[in-house]
mmCIF file of N, CA and C in Angstrom:
data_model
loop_
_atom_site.group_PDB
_atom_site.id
_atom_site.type_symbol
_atom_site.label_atom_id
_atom_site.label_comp_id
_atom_site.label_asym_id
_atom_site.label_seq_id
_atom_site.Cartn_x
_atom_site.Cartn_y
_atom_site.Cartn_z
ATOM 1 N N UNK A 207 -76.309 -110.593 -87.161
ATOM 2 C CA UNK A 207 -76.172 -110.985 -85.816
ATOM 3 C C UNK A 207 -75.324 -109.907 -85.132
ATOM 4 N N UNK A 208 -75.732 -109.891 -83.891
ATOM 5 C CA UNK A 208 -74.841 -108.311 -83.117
ATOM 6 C C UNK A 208 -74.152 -109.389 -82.268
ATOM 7 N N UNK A 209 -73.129 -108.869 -82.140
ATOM 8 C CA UNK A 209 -71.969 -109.544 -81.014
ATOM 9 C C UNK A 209 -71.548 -108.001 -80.191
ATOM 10 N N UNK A 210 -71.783 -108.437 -78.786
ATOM 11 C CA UNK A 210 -71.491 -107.369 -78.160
ATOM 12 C C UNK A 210 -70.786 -107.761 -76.866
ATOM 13 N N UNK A 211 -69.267 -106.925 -76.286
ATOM 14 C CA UNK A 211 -68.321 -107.022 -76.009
ATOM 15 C C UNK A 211 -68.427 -106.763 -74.518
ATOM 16 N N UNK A 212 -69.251 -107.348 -73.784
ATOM 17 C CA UNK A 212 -69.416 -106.741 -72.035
ATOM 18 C C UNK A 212 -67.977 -106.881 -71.165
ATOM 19 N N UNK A 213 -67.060 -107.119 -71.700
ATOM 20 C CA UNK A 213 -65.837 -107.562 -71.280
ATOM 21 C C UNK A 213 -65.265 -106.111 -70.932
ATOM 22 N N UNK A 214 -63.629 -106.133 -70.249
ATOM 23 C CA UNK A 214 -63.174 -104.871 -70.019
ATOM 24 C C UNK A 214 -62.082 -104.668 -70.983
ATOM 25 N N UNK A 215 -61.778 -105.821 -72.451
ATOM 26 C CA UNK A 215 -60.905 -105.693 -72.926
ATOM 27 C C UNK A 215 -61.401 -105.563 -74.182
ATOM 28 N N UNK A 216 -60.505 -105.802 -75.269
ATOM 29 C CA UNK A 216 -60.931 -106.029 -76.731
ATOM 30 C C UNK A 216 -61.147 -107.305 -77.197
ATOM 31 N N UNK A 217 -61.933 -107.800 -77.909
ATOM 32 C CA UNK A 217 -61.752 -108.497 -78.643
ATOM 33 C C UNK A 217 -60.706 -109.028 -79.729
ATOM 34 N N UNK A 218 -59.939 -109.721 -79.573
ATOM 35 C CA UNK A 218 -59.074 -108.949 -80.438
ATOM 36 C C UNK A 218 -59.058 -110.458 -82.272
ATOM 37 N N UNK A 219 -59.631 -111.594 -81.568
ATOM 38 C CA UNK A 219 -59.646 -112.461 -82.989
ATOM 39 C C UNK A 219 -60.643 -113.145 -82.478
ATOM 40 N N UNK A 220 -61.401 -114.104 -83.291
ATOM 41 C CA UNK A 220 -62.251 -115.163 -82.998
ATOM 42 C C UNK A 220 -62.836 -116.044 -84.477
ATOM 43 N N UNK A 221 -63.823 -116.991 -83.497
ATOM 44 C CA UNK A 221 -64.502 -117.755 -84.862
ATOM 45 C C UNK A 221 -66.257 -117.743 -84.422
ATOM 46 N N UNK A 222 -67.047 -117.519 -85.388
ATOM 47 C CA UNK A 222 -68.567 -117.930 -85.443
ATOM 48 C C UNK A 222 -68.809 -118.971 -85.874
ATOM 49 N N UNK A 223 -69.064 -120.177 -85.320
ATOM 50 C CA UNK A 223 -69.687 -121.558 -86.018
ATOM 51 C C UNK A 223 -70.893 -121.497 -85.673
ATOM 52 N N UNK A 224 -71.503 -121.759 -87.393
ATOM 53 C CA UNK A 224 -73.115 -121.772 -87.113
ATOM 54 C C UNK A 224 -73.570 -123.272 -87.758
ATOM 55 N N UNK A 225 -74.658 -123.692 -87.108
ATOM 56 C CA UNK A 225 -74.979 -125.148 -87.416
ATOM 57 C C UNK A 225 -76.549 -125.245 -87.648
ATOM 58 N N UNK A 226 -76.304 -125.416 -88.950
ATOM 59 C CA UNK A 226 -77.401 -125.056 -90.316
ATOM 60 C C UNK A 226 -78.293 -126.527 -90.429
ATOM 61 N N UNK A 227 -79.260 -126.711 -89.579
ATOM 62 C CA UNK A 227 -79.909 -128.074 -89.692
ATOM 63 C C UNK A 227 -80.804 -127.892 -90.908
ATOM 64 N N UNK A 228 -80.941 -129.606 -91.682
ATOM 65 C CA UNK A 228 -81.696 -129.524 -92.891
ATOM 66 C C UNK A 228 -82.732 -130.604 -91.829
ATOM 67 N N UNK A 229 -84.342 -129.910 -92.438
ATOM 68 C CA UNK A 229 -85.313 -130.336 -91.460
ATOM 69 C C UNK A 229 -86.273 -130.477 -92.602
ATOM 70 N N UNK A 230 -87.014 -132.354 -92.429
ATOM 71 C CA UNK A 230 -87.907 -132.798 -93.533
ATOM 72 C C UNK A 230 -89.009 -132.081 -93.072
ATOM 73 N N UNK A 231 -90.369 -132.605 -94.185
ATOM 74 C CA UNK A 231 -91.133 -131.746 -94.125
ATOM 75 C C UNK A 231 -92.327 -131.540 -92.972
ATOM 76 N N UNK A 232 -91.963 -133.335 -92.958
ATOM 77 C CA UNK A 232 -92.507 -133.082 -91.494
ATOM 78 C C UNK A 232 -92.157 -132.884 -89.849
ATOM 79 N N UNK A 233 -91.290 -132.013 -90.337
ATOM 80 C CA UNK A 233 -90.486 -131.235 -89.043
ATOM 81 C C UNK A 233 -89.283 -132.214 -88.612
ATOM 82 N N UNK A 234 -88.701 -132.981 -88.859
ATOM 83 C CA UNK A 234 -87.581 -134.054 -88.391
ATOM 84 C C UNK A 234 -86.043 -133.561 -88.992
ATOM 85 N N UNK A 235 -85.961 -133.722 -88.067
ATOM 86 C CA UNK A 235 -84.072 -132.767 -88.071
ATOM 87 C C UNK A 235 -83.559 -133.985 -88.605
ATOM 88 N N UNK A 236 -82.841 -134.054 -90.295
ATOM 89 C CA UNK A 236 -82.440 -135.023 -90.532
ATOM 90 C C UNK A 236 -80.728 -134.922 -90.605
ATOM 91 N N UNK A 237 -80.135 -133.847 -90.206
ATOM 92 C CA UNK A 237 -78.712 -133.555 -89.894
ATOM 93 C C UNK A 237 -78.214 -132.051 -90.084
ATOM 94 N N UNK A 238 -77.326 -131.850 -89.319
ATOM 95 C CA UNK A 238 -76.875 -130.422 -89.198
ATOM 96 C C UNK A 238 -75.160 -130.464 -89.920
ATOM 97 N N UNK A 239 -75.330 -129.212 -90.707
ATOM 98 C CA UNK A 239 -74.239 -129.035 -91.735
ATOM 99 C C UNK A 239 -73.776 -127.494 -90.111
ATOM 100 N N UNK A 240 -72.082 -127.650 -90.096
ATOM 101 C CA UNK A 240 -71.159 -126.545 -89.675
ATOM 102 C C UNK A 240 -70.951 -125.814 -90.683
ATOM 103 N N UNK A 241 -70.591 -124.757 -90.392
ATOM 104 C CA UNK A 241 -69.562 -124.116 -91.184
ATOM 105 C C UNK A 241 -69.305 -122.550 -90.481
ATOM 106 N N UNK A 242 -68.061 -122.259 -89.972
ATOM 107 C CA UNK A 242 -66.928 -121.400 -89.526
ATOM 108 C C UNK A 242 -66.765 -120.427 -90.166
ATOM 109 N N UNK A 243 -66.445 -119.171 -89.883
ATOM 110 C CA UNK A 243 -65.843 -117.839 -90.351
ATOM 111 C C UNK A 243 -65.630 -117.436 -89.349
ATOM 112 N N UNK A 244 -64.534 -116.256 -89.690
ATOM 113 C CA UNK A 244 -63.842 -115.081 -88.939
ATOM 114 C C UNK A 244 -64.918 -114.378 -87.787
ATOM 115 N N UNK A 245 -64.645 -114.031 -86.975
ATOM 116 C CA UNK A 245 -65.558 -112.640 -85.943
ATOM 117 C C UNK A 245 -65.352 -111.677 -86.305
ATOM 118 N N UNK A 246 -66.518 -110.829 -86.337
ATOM 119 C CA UNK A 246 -66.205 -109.214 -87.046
ATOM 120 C C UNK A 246 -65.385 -108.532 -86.160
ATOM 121 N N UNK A 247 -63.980 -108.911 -86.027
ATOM 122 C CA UNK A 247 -63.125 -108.312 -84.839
ATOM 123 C C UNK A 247 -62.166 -106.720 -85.407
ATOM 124 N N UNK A 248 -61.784 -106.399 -84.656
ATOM 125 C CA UNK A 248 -61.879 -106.417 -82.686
ATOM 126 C C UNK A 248 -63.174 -105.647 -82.778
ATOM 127 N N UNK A 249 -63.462 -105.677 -81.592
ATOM 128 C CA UNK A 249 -64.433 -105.519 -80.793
ATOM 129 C C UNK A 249 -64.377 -105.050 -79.414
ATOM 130 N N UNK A 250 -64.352 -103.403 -79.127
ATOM 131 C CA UNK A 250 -63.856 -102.738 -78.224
ATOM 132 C C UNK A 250 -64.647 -103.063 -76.973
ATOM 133 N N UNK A 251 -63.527 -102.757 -76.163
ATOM 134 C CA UNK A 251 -64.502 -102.922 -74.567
ATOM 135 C C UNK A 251 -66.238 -102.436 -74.395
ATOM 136 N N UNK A 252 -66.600 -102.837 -73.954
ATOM 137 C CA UNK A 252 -68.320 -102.353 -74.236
ATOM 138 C C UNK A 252 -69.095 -102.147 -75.590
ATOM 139 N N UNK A 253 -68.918 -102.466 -76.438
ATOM 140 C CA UNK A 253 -68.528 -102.180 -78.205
ATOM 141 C C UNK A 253 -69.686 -103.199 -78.536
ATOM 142 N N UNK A 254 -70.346 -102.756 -79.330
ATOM 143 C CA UNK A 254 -71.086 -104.289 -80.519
ATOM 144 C C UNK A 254 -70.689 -103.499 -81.864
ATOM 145 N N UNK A 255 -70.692 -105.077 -82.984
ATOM 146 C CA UNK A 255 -70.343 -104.906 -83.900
ATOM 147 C C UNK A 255 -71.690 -106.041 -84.141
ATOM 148 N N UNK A 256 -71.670 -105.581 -85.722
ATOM 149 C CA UNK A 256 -72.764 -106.621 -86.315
ATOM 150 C C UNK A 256 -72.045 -107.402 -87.204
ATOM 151 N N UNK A 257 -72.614 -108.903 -87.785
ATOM 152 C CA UNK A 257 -72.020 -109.311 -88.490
ATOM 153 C C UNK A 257 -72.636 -110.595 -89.107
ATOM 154 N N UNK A 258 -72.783 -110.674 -90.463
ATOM 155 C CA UNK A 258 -73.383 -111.307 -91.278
ATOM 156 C C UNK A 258 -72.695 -112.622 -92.462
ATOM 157 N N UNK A 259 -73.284 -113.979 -92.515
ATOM 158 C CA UNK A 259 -72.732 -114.804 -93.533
ATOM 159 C C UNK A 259 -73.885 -115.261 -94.111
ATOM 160 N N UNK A 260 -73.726 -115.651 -95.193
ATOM 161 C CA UNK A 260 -74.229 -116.560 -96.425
ATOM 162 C C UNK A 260 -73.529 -118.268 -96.070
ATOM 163 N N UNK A 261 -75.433 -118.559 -95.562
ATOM 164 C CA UNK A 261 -74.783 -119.876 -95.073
ATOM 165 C C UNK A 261 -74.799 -121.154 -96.354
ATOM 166 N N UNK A 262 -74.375 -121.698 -96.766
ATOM 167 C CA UNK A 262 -74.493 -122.848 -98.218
ATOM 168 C C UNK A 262 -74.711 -124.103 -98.235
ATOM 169 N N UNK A 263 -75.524 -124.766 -98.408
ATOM 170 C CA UNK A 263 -75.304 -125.916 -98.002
ATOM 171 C C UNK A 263 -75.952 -127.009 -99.884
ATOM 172 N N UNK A 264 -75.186 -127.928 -100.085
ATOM 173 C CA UNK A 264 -75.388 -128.311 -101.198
ATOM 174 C C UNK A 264 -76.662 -129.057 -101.657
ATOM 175 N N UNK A 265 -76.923 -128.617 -102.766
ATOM 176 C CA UNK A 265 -78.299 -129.364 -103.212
ATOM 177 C C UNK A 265 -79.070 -130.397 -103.155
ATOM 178 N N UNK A 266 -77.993 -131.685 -103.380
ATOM 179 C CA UNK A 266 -78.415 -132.688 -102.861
ATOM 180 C C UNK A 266 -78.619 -132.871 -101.294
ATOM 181 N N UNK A 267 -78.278 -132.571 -100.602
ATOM 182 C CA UNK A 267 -78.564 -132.569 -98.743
ATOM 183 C C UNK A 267 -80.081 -131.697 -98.642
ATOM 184 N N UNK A 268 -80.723 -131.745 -99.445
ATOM 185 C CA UNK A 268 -82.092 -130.726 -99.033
ATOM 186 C C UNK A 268 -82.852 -130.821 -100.065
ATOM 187 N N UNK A 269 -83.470 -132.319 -100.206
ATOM 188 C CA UNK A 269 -84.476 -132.526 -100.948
ATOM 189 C C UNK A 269 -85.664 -132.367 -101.570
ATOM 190 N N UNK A 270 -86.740 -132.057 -102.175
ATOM 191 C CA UNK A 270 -87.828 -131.303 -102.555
ATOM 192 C C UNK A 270 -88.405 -131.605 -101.005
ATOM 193 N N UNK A 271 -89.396 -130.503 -100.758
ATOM 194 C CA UNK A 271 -90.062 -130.938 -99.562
ATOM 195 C C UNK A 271 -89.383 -130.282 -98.280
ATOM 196 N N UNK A 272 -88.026 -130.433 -98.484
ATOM 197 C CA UNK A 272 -87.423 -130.284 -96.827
ATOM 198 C C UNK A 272 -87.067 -128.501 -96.939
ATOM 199 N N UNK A 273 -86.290 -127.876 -95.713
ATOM 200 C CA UNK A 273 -85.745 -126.910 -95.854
ATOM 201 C C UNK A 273 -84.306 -126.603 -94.891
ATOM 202 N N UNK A 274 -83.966 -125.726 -94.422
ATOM 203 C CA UNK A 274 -82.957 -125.394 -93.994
ATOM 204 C C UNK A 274 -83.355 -124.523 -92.749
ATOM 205 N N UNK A 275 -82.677 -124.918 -91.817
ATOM 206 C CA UNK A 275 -82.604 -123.670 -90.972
ATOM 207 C C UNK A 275 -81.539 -123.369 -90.081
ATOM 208 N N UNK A 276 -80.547 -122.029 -89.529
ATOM 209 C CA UNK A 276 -79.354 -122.189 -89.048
ATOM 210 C C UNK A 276 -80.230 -122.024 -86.871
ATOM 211 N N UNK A 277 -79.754 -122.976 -86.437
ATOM 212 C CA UNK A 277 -80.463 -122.802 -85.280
ATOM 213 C C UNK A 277 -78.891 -122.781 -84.116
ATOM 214 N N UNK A 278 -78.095 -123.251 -84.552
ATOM 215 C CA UNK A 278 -77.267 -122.977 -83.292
ATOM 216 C C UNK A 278 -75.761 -122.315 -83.715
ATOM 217 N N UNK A 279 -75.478 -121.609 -82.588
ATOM 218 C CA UNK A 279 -74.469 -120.539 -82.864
ATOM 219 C C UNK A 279 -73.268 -120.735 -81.993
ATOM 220 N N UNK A 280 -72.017 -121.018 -82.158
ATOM 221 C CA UNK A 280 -70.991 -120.607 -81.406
ATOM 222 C C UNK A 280 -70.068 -119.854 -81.722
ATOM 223 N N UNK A 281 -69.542 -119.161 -80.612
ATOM 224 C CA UNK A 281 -68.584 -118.267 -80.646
ATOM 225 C C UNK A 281 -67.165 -118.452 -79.834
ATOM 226 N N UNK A 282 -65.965 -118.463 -80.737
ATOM 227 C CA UNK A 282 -64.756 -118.397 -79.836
ATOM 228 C C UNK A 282 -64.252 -117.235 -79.833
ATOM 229 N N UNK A 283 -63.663 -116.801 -79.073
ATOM 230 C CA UNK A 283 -63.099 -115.335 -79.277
ATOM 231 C C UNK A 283 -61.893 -115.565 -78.075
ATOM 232 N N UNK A 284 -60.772 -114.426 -78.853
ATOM 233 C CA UNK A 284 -60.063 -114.245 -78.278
ATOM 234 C C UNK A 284 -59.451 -112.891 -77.439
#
């Protein structure tokens, strides 16, 4: 994922929450797992940085049949 800095300052800390829905097979969103990490910071004025996680979600929550997918993204930054 590229995060890019249109701001006039730095980036200087933040968080990425991504929300990893497990979806049956016949397409039905049966709940969305969070999970948080660091921002690839800082992040200079006009600046992108890229930045990548390994999202996990446990075995039992994703039954034969179903799958995973991460569909929504937030960002805090400071």
């Amino acid at each position: 994922m590229t995060f890019r800095n249109s701001g006039g300052t730095a980036v200087r800390s933040g968080t990425v929450t991504l929300g990893t829905h497990i979806i049956g097979a016949l397409g039905i969103d049966w709940g969305t797992v969070e999970s948080s990490e660091p921002l690839p910071a800082p992040i200079g004025a006009g600046a992108r940085k890229d930045g990548s996680w390994t999202v996990c979600v446990d075995a039992w929550r994703v039954p034969l049949g179903m799958h995973i997918e991460t569909r929504d993204v937030a960002v805090q930054w400071k």
